[in-house]
C-alpha positions as semicolon CSV with decimal commas, in nm:
position;residue;x (nm);y (nm);z (nm)
1;M;18,787;-13,194;9,360
2;T;18,484;-13,384;9,492
3;S;18,437;-13,509;9,844
4;S;18,419;-13,889;9,797
5;L;18,047;-13,937;9,858
6;K;17,973;-14,287;9,975
7;R;17,638;-14,283;9,797
8;K;17,397;-14,050;9,624
9;L;17,085;-13,908;9,784
10;R;16,768;-14,095;9,682
11;V;16,473;-13,867;9,607
12;G;16,120;-13,995;9,551
13;L;15,811;-13,820;9,409
14;V;15,440;-13,893;9,440
15;G;15,154;-13,680;9,309
16;L;14,828;-13,625;9,498
17;I;14,506;-13,533;9,316
18;Q;14,130;-13,509;9,355
19;L;13,941;-13,619;9,046
20;N;13,692;-13,329;9,031
21;Y;13,957;-13,058;8,972
22;R;13,961;-12,967;8,604
23;G;14,322;-12,867;8,540
24;N;14,545;-13,085;8,325
25;K;14,696;-13,271;8,618
26;Q;14,879;-13,528;8,408
27;E;15,057;-13,258;8,208
28;V;15,163;-13,084;8,528
29;Y;15,293;-13,407;8,679
30;N;15,476;-13,516;8,363
31;K;15,643;-13,176;8,342
32;S;15,749;-13,209;8,706
33;V;15,893;-13,558;8,655
34;E;16,091;-13,449;8,351
35;G;16,224;-13,142;8,533
36;L;16,341;-13,349;8,830
37;R;16,500;-13,607;8,601
38;K;16,713;-13,332;8,448
39;L;16,789;-13,185;8,789
40;S;16,899;-13,526;8,917
41;Q;17,180;-13,518;8,661
42;E;17,278;-13,164;8,752
43;L;17,274;-13,218;9,130
44;D;17,381;-13,584;9,120
45;F;17,098;-13,758;9,303
46;E;16,895;-14,071;9,227
47;F;16,534;-14,006;9,135
48;Y;16,231;-14,234;9,161
49;W;15,870;-14,142;9,092
50;R;15,534;-14,312;9,116
51;K;15,369;-14,332;8,776
52;D;15,010;-14,332;8,900
53;F;14,847;-14,055;9,100
54;V;14,753;-14,103;9,465
55;V;14,377;-14,053;9,494
56;T;14,255;-14,297;9,760
57;K;14,380;-14,426;10,093
58;N;14,475;-14,753;9,927
59;D;14,676;-14,560;9,666
60;A;14,860;-14,385;9,948
61;I;14,940;-14,715;10,119
62;Q;15,077;-14,857;9,795
63;A;15,276;-14,540;9,722
64;L;15,430;-14,545;10,069
65;K;15,533;-14,909;10,027
66;E;15,677;-14,835;9,683
67;M;15,893;-14,553;9,818
68;E;16,004;-14,751;10,121
69;D;16,104;-15,041;9,893
70;Q;16,322;-14,797;9,699
71;R;16,484;-14,685;10,030
72;I;16,406;-14,322;9,956
73;D;16,595;-14,063;10,164
74;F;16,372;-13,768;10,075
75;L;16,006;-13,805;9,977
76;L;15,863;-13,515;9,778
77;V;15,482;-13,511;9,790
78;Q;15,338;-13,291;9,517
79;S;14,988;-13,152;9,550
80;T;14,934;-13,183;9,178
81;S;14,583;-13,069;9,262
82;F;14,382;-13,041;9,581
83;S;14,345;-13,380;9,751
84;S;14,205;-13,549;10,057
85;G;14,377;-13,479;10,387
86;Y;14,365;-13,851;10,456
87;L;14,644;-13,911;10,205
88;I;14,917;-13,714;10,379
89;Q;14,834;-13,888;10,706
90;I;14,954;-14,210;10,544
91;L;15,247;-14,073;10,346
92;A;15,382;-13,881;10,647
93;Q;15,461;-14,217;10,805
94;T;15,757;-14,252;10,567
95;K;16,100;-14,316;10,716
96;A;16,240;-14,057;10,476
97;Y;16,273;-13,684;10,521
98;L;15,964;-13,515;10,382
99;G;15,896;-13,228;10,143
100;L;15,556;-13,091;10,034
101;W;15,531;-12,928;9,692
102;A;15,270;-12,700;9,539
103;V;15,262;-12,569;9,183
104;P;15,117;-12,245;9,041
105;E;14,775;-12,238;8,881
106;I;14,791;-12,308;8,508
107;T;14,509;-12,073;8,400
108;T;14,439;-11,711;8,489
109;Y;14,057;-11,710;8,497
110;G;13,754;-11,936;8,510
111;P;13,722;-12,242;8,737
112;L;14,019;-12,285;8,974
113;P;14,215;-12,559;8,794
114;L;14,432;-12,713;9,068
115;N;14,412;-12,540;9,409
116;S;14,756;-12,689;9,473
117;F;14,887;-12,433;9,720
118;C;14,581;-12,465;9,943
119;N;14,631;-12,842;9,956
120;M;14,994;-12,801;10,059
121;N;14,880;-12,563;10,332
122;L;14,627;-12,821;10,450
123;N;14,882;-13,101;10,450
124;M;15,150;-12,903;10,635
125;S;14,898;-12,819;10,904
126;I;14,775;-13,179;10,935
127;I;15,130;-13,307;10,992
128;D;15,175;-13,075;11,288
129;R;14,828;-13,042;11,435
130;F;14,680;-13,387;11,373
131;L;14,990;-13,610;11,370
132;P;15,214;-13,473;11,647
133;Y;15,287;-13,827;11,771
134;L;15,484;-13,894;11,450
135;G;15,739;-13,628;11,536
136;K;15,746;-13,549;11,164
137;D;15,807;-13,222;10,986
138;A;15,830;-13,119;10,622
139;K;15,992;-12,851;10,408
140;W;15,765;-12,671;10,162
141;F;15,840;-12,605;9,795
142;Y;15,653;-12,391;9,544
143;G;15,678;-12,347;9,170
144;F;15,775;-12,551;8,870
145;V;16,120;-12,712;8,862
146;E;16,265;-12,444;8,636
147;D;16,148;-12,163;8,866
148;E;16,427;-12,008;9,071
149;L;16,225;-12,026;9,394
150;F;16,188;-12,402;9,359
151;K;16,530;-12,481;9,212
152;R;16,745;-12,294;9,466
153;R;16,537;-12,413;9,761
154;F;16,553;-12,771;9,638
155;E;16,931;-12,761;9,578
156;V;16,984;-12,650;9,939
157;T;16,787;-12,954;10,055
158;V;16,969;-13,197;9,828
159;R;17,310;-13,083;9,953
160;A;17,201;-13,077;10,318
161;L;17,040;-13,421;10,313
162;R;17,315;-13,589;10,114
163;A;17,553;-13,472;10,388
164;I;17,333;-13,631;10,654
165;V;17,288;-13,963;10,473
166;N;17,660;-13,986;10,399
167;V;17,761;-13,906;10,757
168;K;17,521;-14,161;10,901
169;G;17,690;-14,498;10,920
170;S;18,038;-14,343;10,910
171;N;18,327;-14,485;11,106
172;Y;18,611;-14,260;11,219
173;A;18,945;-14,342;11,375
174;L;19,077;-14,158;11,682
175;V;19,449;-14,226;11,699
176;G;19,639;-14,151;12,018
177;G;19,348;-13,978;12,191
178;R;19,313;-13,602;12,229
179;A;19,614;-13,374;12,239
180;P;19,721;-13,325;12,602
181;G;19,526;-13,049;12,772
182;F;19,275;-13,004;12,491
183;D;19,000;-13,135;12,711
184;N;18,736;-12,908;12,559
185;L;18,748;-13,145;12,261
186;F;18,599;-13,436;12,456
187;Y;18,280;-13,595;12,319
188;D;18,032;-13,864;12,421
189;P;18,047;-14,154;12,172
190;R;17,695;-14,262;12,271
191;F;17,549;-13,927;12,159
192;L;17,765;-13,933;11,846
193;M;17,609;-14,265;11,749
194;S;17,251;-14,190;11,851
195;K;17,229;-13,845;11,688
196;F;17,460;-13,879;11,388
197;G;17,500;-14,255;11,339
198;V;17,878;-14,220;11,365
199;S;18,107;-14,469;11,538
200;V;18,468;-14,417;11,642
201;D;18,746;-14,673;11,672
202;E;19,004;-14,566;11,930
203;I;19,351;-14,672;11,818
204;E;19,676;-14,657;12,012
205;F;19,951;-14,434;11,879
206;G;20,178;-14,738;11,895
207;D;19,969;-14,913;11,628
208;L;20,024;-14,625;11,386
209;K;20,391;-14,612;11,482
210;K;20,425;-14,981;11,397
211;L;20,272;-14,924;11,053
212;F;20,506;-14,628;11,005
213;F;20,813;-14,850;11,030
214;E;20,662;-15,137;10,830
215;Q;20,609;-14,943;10,507
216;S;20,798;-15,074;10,206
217;E;21,072;-14,859;10,060
218;S;20,910;-14,869;9,715
219;K;20,581;-14,726;9,846
220;V;20,766;-14,458;10,043
221;R;20,974;-14,356;9,739
222;E;20,658;-14,327;9,529
223;I;20,498;-14,090;9,781
224;E;20,819;-13,890;9,806
225;R;20,792;-13,825;9,432
226;E;20,431;-13,711;9,475
227;I;20,531;-13,479;9,758
228;R;20,798;-13,313;9,547
229;E;20,546;-13,261;9,267
230;K;20,285;-13,103;9,494
231;Y;20,496;-12,886;9,726
232;F;20,785;-12,646;9,715
233;I;21,046;-12,765;9,969
234;G;21,175;-12,475;10,173
235;D;21,537;-12,572;10,241
236;E;21,781;-12,860;10,295
237;F;21,675;-12,900;10,658
238;V;21,316;-12,967;10,551
239;E;21,438;-13,198;10,275
240;G;21,569;-13,426;10,548
241;F;21,210;-13,489;10,669
242;I;21,047;-13,577;10,335
243;E;21,110;-13,950;10,377
244;K;20,935;-13,947;10,716
245;M;20,643;-13,748;10,577
246;A;20,604;-14,000;10,294
247;R;20,626;-14,291;10,537
248;L;20,354;-14,138;10,755
249;V;20,127;-14,081;10,454
250;C;20,166;-14,450;10,362
251;A;20,093;-14,561;10,719
252;V;19,777;-14,350;10,755
253;R;19,655;-14,460;10,412
254;E;19,697;-14,824;10,514
255;L;19,525;-14,764;10,847
256;A;19,231;-14,593;10,675
257;Q;19,200;-14,868;10,417
258;K;19,217;-15,154;10,667
259;G;18,955;-14,997;10,893
260;N;18,744;-14,857;10,609
261;Y;18,753;-14,523;10,788
262;D;18,572;-14,219;10,651
263;G;18,806;-13,983;10,835
264;L;19,081;-13,979;11,097
265;A;19,154;-13,761;11,399
266;I;19,512;-13,803;11,518
267;S;19,677;-13,656;11,825
268;C;19,970;-13,485;11,656
269;W;20,180;-13,398;11,961
270;P;20,390;-13,472;12,158
271;R;20,454;-13,832;12,049
272;F;20,536;-13,761;11,684
273;R;20,811;-13,531;11,804
274;S;20,940;-13,745;12,088
275;E;20,914;-14,089;11,923
276;L;20,936;-14,027;11,547
277;G;21,142;-13,708;11,539
278;M;20,902;-13,517;11,312
279;V;20,584;-13,315;11,301
280;P;20,293;-13,464;11,103
281;C;20,128;-13,144;10,976
282;G;20,253;-13,179;10,618
283;A;20,136;-13,540;10,598
284;Y;19,789;-13,445;10,725
285;A;19,768;-13,175;10,458
286;F;19,870;-13,423;10,186
287;L;19,619;-13,684;10,305
288;S;19,328;-13,440;10,331
289;D;19,397;-13,302;9,984
290;E;19,360;-13,650;9,836
291;G;19,031;-13,719;10,017
292;N;19,158;-13,897;10,332
293;T;19,033;-13,625;10,568
294;T;19,281;-13,615;10,857
295;V;19,250;-13,368;11,143
296;C;19,500;-13,279;11,409
297;E;19,491;-13,291;11,790
298;G;19,240;-13,578;11,803
299;D;18,937;-13,357;11,737
300;I;18,659;-13,597;11,640
301;V;18,377;-13,340;11,642
302;S;18,569;-13,106;11,412
303;L;18,619;-13,407;11,184
304;L;18,243;-13,463;11,184
305;S;18,183;-13,094;11,104
306;M;18,439;-13,104;10,824
307;K;18,286;-13,413;10,666
308;I;17,943;-13,247;10,664
309;L;18,094;-12,941;10,495
310;E;18,270;-13,163;10,242
311;Y;17,956;-13,357;10,154
312;I;17,764;-13,031;10,114
313;S;18,021;-12,849;9,904
314;D;18,205;-13,117;9,703
315;Y;18,525;-12,961;9,834
316;P;18,790;-13,058;10,092
317;A;18,767;-12,878;10,426
318;I;19,054;-12,749;10,637
319;L;19,080;-12,702;11,017
320;M;19,200;-12,369;11,157
321;D;19,249;-12,183;11,485
322;L;19,117;-11,831;11,539
323;S;19,419;-11,631;11,652
324;S;19,334;-11,261;11,623
325;F;19,080;-11,008;11,504
326;D;19,086;-10,654;11,368
327;M;18,807;-10,415;11,457
328;S;18,928;-10,155;11,203
329;D;18,806;-10,361;10,906
330;N;18,601;-10,631;11,085
331;S;18,826;-10,918;10,990
332;I;18,951;-11,225;11,175
333;F;19,285;-11,405;11,151
334;L;19,271;-11,781;11,096
335;W;19,591;-11,976;11,153
336;H;19,726;-12,324;11,212
337;C;20,074;-12,474;11,235
338;G;20,093;-12,601;10,880
339;I;19,809;-12,796;10,723
340;G;19,810;-12,584;10,408
341;S;19,609;-12,714;10,113
342;K;19,667;-12,665;9,743
343;Y;19,294;-12,596;9,714
344;Y;19,322;-12,289;9,937
345;S;19,676;-12,167;9,889
346;K;19,783;-11,849;9,716
347;G;20,047;-12,021;9,506
348;Q;20,202;-12,360;9,576
349;P;20,211;-12,463;9,945
350;I;20,562;-12,472;10,092
351;L;20,701;-12,744;10,316
352;E;20,882;-12,561;10,593
353;R;21,009;-12,593;10,949
354;H;20,753;-12,592;11,227
355;F;20,735;-12,251;11,389
356;N;20,755;-12,388;11,745
357;P;20,786;-12,766;11,781
358;G;20,934;-12,762;12,131
359;P;21,080;-12,555;12,414
360;Y;21,391;-12,341;12,415
361;V;21,689;-12,532;12,554
362;E;21,973;-12,334;12,712
363;G;22,284;-12,364;12,499
364;K;22,099;-12,535;12,212
365;G;21,834;-12,279;12,118
366;W;21,489;-12,358;11,991
367;L;21,410;-12,713;11,883
368;E;21,360;-12,742;11,507
369;M;21,147;-13,000;11,326
370;A;20,957;-13,035;10,999
371;P;20,758;-13,054;10,778
372;V;20,459;-12,823;10,789
373;A;20,264;-12,722;10,478
374;S;20,274;-12,345;10,492
375;M;20,042;-12,123;10,289
376;K;19,847;-11,801;10,268
377;F;19,480;-11,829;10,183
378;S;19,396;-11,714;9,834
379;E;19,118;-11,460;9,795
380;M;18,795;-11,661;9,807
381;P;18,455;-11,685;9,975
382;A;18,446;-11,933;10,262
383;T;18,219;-12,093;10,521
384;I;18,319;-12,176;10,877
385;A;18,086;-12,413;11,060
386;R;18,118;-12,630;11,368
387;I;17,906;-12,858;11,578
388;G;17,971;-12,810;11,949
389;N;18,129;-13,094;12,140
390;N;17,807;-13,122;12,340
391;L;17,657;-13,242;12,007
392;S;17,351;-13,025;12,062
393;E;17,442;-12,688;11,909
394;Y;17,631;-12,536;11,617
395;F;17,735;-12,210;11,457
396;V;17,797;-12,102;11,098
397;L;17,995;-11,805;10,970
398;T;18,070;-11,687;10,617
399;G;18,313;-11,434;10,475
400;E;18,584;-11,370;10,218
401;F;18,957;-11,420;10,255
402;I;19,144;-11,100;10,175
403;N;19,504;-11,034;10,077
404;D;19,623;-10,716;10,246
405;E;20,001;-10,704;10,278
406;S;19,976;-10,435;10,546
407;K;19,808;-10,670;10,794
408;P;20,006;-10,887;11,042
409;D;20,137;-11,216;10,908
410;Y;20,292;-11,520;11,076
411;F;20,453;-11,851;10,984
412;G;20,218;-12,142;10,912
413;S;19,886;-12,172;10,730
414;R;19,700;-11,847;10,763
415;G;19,466;-11,584;10,626
416;W;19,247;-11,287;10,714
417;L;18,871;-11,334;10,664
418;G;18,652;-11,028;10,610
419;K;18,291;-10,946;10,513
420;L;18,175;-11,151;10,807
421;K;17,821;-11,285;10,831
422;Y;17,692;-11,491;11,122
423;F;17,392;-11,706;11,027
424;G;17,359;-11,491;10,715
425;Q;17,357;-11,158;10,901
426;E;17,644;-10,907;10,901
427;I;17,838;-10,911;11,227
428;S;18,124;-10,705;11,360
429;A;18,448;-10,874;11,454
430;L;18,398;-10,764;11,815
431;D;18,046;-10,906;11,839
432;L;18,170;-11,229;11,681
433;M;18,456;-11,263;11,930
434;N;18,220;-11,187;12,215
435;T;17,971;-11,448;12,094
436;L;18,232;-11,720;12,059
437;L;18,382;-11,649;12,401
438;V;18,064;-11,590;12,601
439;R;17,904;-11,897;12,442
440;K;18,224;-12,097;12,515
441;V;18,264;-12,223;12,157
442;E;18,551;-12,470;12,104
443;H;18,875;-12,330;11,960
444;H;18,884;-12,524;11,631
445;F;18,721;-12,382;11,318
446;P;18,646;-12,602;11,013
447;V;18,665;-12,403;10,689
448;V;18,545;-12,485;10,337
449;K;18,557;-12,287;10,015
450;G;18,230;-12,125;9,906
451;I;17,919;-11,991;10,079
452;W;17,724;-12,282;10,221
453;D;17,553;-12,142;10,531
454;N;17,200;-12,220;10,411
455;E;17,292;-12,581;10,342
456;F;17,467;-12,629;10,676
457;I;17,180;-12,468;10,867
458;E;16,927;-12,691;10,693
459;A;17,128;-13,003;10,780
460;M;17,141;-12,894;11,144
461;N;16,767;-12,821;11,145
462;W;16,687;-13,171;11,020
463;L;16,918;-13,307;11,292
464;Q;16,749;-13,080;11,549
465;L;17,060;-12,899;11,670
466;S;17,025;-12,549;11,816
467;P;17,209;-12,243;11,680
468;V;17,465;-12,065;11,896
469;K;17,292;-11,728;11,925
470;K;17,476;-11,401;11,877
471;V;17,575;-11,214;12,193
472;P;17,642;-10,845;12,115
473;Y;17,948;-10,707;12,294
474;K;17,899;-10,520;12,624
475;D;18,154;-10,380;12,863
476;Y;18,004;-10,573;13,153
477;Y;18,043;-10,943;13,233
478;Q;17,797;-11,156;13,036
479;N;17,678;-11,501;13,141
480;Y;17,517;-11,689;12,854
481;K;17,303;-11,891;13,096
482;L;17,139;-11,567;13,208
483;I;17,095;-11,427;12,857
484;E;16,839;-11,682;12,737
């Protein structure tokens, strides 16, 4: 499953040379162009290159205009040979993200043929030391396209930047506000727009409720058939809620289509229970699996984090709580009411009763409602990453879901994650818990299949967000404001 990219990343290439270097510069550049053309098919980006070398200031001005006309997102400047430092001063004024590229020498003795690496070193230094007013930075690359050092480093950049360019200009819907009491999930829409280019339409729950009742019976019946194909239905009680689940799926689809929304955050309780007599978890799971990313409890910033993970990985993300940890094997327990996904589930997800939809009533027992999409995570590598609601910091964690029948298990969507790494470094479960709590990290954890920490970190670095630093566990009280 792919993540519904709105558009491909646009990558541009220019080659810098100095005429008195003797290496076969045209051969090197042609080889580079052909390698990137092939890579553009593999990594699914658009590729533009300047045919002529950049030698003079006027060449640089023309090359910059050419790339700006193509609306390049990432400009790759190759030091095909050593070149004048004046050239990068012009090209660094691009609106695009910037990469500088050096290639290995093509002979092993005699006159130095290219001196490419030295030129990249010069240009990187000029950007920082001589052009600080531009506020520009660049990522360096070395090697030919087929070299592992270049290829892996470049793929990380492509995935990170395509996430950024697809997030920018997004419009999300917040339906019904935040879940009551979940005030740590507040955000400032001004910062969301200025830093990420994301806008949010705030929609009343009543508007969604109206759409819920307006859905045609034919559309609802069609979705009911899809639900029965995709899920195992737990019992007759749950069966009685399938029509409502289908109706809600239709309503959210229509809302998303009318507003052209790239994702939705919906406050799932208490109004679904009190006004529609259902829980929406199963519908959210269904919608997210088909590409209409829908998150619970009105958590806009988790939605943003999930969309970034989806654009990076080509895979749907899922939102979990962190409910327990086990120091004996350094694992953590991820759980949520019932937003189980077929892409994560060990076996077919099951539509079941909600574990706790309401309070115990004397003489009536516990309130029962449905449907939730229950599942256990299949064994798989995974990445957890989240931007803080202050929109200035983030964390990223990787690990592997394990299936150990001896470990505690609960109703809902759930799994134990082991082999924990925090920002690529092994971390104990206790140090992780301490870090999250001392640093006051929000209680929602976006998860995506695969190991994507490098890509997420690079995206955050381009966006200039700060990492949530590890705080090793101590027995004494720790104040993160005093740790820095």
